[in-house]
Tab-separated table of C-alpha atoms in Angstrom:
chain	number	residue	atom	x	y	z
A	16	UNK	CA	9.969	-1.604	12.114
A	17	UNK	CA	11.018	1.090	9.752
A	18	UNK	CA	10.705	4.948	11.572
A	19	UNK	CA	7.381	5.850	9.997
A	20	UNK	CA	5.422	7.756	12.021
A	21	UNK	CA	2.069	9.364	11.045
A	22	UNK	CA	-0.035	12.159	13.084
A	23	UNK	CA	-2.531	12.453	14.201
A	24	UNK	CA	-3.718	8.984	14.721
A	25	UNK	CA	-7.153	9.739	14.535
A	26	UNK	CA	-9.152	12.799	14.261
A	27	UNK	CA	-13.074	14.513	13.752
A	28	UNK	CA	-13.486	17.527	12.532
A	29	UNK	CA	-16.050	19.225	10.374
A	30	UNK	CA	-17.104	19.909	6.843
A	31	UNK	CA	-15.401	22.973	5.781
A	32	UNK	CA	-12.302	22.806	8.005
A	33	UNK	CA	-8.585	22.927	6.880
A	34	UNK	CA	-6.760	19.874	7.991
A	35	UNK	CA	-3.188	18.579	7.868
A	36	UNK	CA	-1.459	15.611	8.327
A	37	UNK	CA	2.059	14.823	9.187
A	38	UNK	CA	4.121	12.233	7.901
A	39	UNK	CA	7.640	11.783	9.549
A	40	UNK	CA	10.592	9.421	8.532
A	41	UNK	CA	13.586	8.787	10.096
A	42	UNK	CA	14.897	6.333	7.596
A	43	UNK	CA	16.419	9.378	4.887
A	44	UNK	CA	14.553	7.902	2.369
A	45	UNK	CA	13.566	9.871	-0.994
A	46	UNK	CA	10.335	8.995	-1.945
A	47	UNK	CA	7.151	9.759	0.137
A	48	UNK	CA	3.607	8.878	-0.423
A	49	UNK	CA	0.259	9.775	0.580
A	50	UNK	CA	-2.415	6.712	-0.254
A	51	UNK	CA	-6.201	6.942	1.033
A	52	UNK	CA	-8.031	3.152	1.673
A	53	UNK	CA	-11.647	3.083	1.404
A	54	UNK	CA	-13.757	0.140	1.513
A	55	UNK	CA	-14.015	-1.713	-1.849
A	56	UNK	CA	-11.092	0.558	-3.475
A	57	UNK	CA	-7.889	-0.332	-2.090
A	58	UNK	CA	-4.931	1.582	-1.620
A	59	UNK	CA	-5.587	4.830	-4.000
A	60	UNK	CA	-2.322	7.498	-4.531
A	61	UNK	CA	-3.451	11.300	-3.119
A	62	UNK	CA	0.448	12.574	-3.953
A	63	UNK	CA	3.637	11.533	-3.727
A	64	UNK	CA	7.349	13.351	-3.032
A	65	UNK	CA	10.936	12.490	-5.108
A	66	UNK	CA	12.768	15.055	-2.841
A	67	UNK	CA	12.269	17.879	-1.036
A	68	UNK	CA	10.061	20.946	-2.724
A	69	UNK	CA	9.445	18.137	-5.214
A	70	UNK	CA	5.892	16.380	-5.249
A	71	UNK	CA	2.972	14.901	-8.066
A	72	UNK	CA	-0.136	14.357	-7.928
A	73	UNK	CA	-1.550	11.419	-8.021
A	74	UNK	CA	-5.427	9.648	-9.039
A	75	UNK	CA	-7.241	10.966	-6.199
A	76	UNK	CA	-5.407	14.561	-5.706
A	77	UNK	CA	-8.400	16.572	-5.747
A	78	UNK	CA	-9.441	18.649	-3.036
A	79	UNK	CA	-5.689	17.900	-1.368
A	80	UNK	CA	-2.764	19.470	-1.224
A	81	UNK	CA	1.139	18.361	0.000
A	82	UNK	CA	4.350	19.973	1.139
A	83	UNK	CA	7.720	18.763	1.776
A	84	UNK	CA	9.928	20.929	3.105
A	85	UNK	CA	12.548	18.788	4.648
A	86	UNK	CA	13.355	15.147	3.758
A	87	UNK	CA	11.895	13.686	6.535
A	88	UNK	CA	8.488	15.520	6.864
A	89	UNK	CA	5.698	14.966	4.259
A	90	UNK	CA	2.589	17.002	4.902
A	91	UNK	CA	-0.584	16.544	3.847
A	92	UNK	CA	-3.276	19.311	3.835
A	93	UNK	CA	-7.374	18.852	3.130
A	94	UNK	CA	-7.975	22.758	2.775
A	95	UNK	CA	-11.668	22.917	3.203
A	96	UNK	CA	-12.630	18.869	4.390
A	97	UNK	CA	-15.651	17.183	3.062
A	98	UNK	CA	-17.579	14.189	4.187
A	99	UNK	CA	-16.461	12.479	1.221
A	100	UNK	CA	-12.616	12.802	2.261
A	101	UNK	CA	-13.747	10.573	5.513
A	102	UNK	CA	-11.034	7.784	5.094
A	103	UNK	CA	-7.947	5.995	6.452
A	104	UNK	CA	-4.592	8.207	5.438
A	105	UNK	CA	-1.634	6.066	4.895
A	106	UNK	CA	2.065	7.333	4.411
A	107	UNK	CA	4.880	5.093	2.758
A	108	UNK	CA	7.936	5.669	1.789
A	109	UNK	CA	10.641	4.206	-0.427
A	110	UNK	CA	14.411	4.400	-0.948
A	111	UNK	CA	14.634	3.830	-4.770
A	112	UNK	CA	12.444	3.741	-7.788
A	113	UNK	CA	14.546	0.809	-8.953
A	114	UNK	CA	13.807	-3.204	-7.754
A	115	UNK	CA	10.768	-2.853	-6.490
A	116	UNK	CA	9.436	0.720	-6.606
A	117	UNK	CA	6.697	0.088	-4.858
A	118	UNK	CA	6.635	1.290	-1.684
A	119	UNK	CA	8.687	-0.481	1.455
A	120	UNK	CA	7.429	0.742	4.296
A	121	UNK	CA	4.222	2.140	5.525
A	122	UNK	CA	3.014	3.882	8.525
A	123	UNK	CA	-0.254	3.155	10.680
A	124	UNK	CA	-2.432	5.128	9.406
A	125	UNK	CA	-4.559	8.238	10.553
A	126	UNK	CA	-8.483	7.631	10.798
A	127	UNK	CA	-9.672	10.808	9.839
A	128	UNK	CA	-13.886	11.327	9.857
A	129	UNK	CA	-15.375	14.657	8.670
A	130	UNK	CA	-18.917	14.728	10.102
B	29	UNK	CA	-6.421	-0.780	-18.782
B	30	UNK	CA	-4.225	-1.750	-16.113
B	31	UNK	CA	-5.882	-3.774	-13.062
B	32	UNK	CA	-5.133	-6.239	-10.415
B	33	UNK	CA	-8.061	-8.520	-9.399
B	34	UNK	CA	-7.706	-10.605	-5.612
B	35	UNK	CA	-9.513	-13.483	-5.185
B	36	UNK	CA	-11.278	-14.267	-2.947
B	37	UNK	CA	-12.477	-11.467	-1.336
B	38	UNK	CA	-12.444	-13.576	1.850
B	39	UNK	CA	-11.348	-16.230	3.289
B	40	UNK	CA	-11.765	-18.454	6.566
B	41	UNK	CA	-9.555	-21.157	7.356
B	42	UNK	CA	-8.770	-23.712	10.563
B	43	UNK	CA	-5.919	-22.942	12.484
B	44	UNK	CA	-3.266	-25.531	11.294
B	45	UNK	CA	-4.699	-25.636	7.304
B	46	UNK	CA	-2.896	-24.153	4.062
B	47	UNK	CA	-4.558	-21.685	1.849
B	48	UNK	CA	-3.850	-19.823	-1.248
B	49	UNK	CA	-4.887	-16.467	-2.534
B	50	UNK	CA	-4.392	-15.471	-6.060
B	51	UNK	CA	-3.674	-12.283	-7.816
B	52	UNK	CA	-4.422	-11.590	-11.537
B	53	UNK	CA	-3.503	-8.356	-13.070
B	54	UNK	CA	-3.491	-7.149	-16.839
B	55	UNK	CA	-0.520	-4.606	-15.953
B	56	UNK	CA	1.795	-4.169	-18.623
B	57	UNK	CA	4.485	-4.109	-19.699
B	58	UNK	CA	5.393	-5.722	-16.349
B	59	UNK	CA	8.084	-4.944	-13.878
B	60	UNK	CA	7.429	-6.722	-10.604
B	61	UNK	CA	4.873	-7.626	-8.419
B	62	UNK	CA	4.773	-7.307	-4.204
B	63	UNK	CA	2.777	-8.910	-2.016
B	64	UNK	CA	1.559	-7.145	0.851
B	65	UNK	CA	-0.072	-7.812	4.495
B	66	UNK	CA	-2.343	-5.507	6.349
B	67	UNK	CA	-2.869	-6.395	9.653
B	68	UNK	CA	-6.014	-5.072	11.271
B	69	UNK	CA	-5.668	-1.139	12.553
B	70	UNK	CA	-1.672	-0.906	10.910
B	71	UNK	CA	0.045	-0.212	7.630
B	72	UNK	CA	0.494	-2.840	4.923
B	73	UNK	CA	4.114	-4.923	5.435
B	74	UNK	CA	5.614	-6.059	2.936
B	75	UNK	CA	5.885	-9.817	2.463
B	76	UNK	CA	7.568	-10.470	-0.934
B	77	UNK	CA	8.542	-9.022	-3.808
B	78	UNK	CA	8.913	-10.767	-7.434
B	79	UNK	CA	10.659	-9.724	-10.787
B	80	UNK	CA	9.824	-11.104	-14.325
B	81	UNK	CA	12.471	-13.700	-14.153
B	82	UNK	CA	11.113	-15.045	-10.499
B	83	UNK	CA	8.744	-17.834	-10.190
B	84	UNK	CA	8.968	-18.415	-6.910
B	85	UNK	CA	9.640	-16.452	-3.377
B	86	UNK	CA	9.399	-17.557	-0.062
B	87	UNK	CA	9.240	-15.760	3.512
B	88	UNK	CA	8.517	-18.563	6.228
B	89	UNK	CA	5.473	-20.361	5.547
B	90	UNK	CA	4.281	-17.505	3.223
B	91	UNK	CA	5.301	-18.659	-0.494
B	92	UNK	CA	4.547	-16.547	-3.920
B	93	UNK	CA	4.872	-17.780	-7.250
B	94	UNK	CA	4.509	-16.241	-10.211
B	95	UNK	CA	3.188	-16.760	-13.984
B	96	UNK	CA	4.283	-14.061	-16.052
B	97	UNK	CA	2.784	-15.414	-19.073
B	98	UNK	CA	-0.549	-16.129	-17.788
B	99	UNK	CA	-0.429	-13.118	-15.366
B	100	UNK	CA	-1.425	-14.655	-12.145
B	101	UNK	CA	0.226	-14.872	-8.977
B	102	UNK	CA	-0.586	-16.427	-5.982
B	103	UNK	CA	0.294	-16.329	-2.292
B	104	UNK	CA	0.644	-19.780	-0.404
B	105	UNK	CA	0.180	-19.632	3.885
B	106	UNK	CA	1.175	-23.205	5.297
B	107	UNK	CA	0.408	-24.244	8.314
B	108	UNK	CA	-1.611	-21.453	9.186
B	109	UNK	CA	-1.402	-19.363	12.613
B	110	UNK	CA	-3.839	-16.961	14.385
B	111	UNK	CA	-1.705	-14.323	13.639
B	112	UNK	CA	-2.388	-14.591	9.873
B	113	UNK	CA	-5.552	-13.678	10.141
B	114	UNK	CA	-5.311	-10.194	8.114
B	115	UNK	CA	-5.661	-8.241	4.681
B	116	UNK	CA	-3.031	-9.683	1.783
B	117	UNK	CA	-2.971	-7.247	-1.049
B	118	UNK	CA	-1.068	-7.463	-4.498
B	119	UNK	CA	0.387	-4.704	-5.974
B	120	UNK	CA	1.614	-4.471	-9.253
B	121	UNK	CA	4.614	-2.077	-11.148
B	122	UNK	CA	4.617	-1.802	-14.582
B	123	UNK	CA	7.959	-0.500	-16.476
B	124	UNK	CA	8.271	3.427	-17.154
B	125	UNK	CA	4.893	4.159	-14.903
B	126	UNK	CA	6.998	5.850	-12.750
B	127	UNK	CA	5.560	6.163	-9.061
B	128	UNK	CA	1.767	4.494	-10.836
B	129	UNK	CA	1.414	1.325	-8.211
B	130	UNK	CA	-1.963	-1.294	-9.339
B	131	UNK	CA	-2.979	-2.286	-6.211
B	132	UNK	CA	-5.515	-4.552	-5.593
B	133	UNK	CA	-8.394	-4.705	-3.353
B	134	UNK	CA	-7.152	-7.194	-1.218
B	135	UNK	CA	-7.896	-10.921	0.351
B	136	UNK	CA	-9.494	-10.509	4.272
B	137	UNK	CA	-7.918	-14.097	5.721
B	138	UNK	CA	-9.582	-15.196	9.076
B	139	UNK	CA	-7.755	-17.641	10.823
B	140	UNK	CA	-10.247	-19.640	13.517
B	141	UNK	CA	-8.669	-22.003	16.347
């Protein structure tokens, strides 16, 4: 399995609270992801990373935020959580943009419920 | 507007039977198409991965084909095991989109003994 690891694994916290997850790879590659899955929706992009200090937004980047301050840490940070952010957090990450730019490898997820 | 449709939503199948799952996207101009699966509580693993020029790609009993002109793909399970029993999701890459993935909803495959 690629070195993908995503914390926390699951979390509850309340409306109104900052939260951040972490994303950490130990396979040097450039490009990070942050995807949210909901029921019905699929995999939807929050933001995504090309290097370090650089990051996009993606479809559903409002109300989030990312940092990437090394090449193997992506963070990603709700800054005041709402019940509608209640979802499954993915990371993913991917060597090139060429063949294939989709992403290779993806972690397991954080379950994250704002009550 | 670019979209990837999966059908069917779900699926249940006999331990031992074949099944296919199809994948039909309007993304263009296209670049290359990956088929995912999502096993309950993980992260999608990818499965295969197909260019315009591929028709076919296999990975043990899990074969893809695609149409390029007709914009379809489909995934083909043979012989199928309790362990296949997951979520199969196409996702689609169109040329100069950059990091813009379609994904699609995904096929829920229940394999029963």
């Amino acid at each position: 399995d690629a070195g993908i690891t995503q914390s926390p694994r699951h979390k509850v916290t309340e409306t109104g609270t900052p939260v951040t997850l972490r994303c950490h790879q130990t396979e040097n590659h450039r490009y990070m992801y942050w995807y949210r899955q909901d029921p019905g929706h699929g995999l939807r992009l929050i933001h995504y990373s090309y290097g370090v200090k650089d990051t996009d937004k993606g479809e559903v980047s409002d109300g989030y935020s990312v940092s990437r301050s090394k090449t193997e840490d992506f963070l990603l940070t709700l800054e005041s959580a709402t019940s509608s952010q209640t979802s499954v957090y993915f990371c993913a990450i991917s060597e090139s943009q060429g063949r294939g730019g989709q992403p290779q490898h993806f972690g397991d997820g954080t379950r994250l419920s704002i009550l | 507007k670019n979209q990837v449709e999966q059908s069917p939503q779900s699926l249940i199948i006999l331990e031992g039977k074949n099944c296919t799952l199809q994948c039909n996207y309007t993304v263009s101009p296209f670049s290359n198409l990956r088929w995912y699966k999502q096993d309950t509580g993980r992260g999608p693993v990818s499965l295969t991965i197909m260019t315009f020029s591929e028709n076919t790609k296999s990975n043990g009993r899990y074969t893809a084909t695609l149409d390029a002109d007709t914009k379809q793909s489909s995934l083909h399970i043979t012989a199928s095991q309790l362990s296949d029993s997951a979520s199969y999701i196409c996702v689609v890459s169109a040329i100069y989109t950059g990091n813009q993935f379609y994904f699609g909803t995904g096929t829920s495959l229940t394999v029963i003994p």
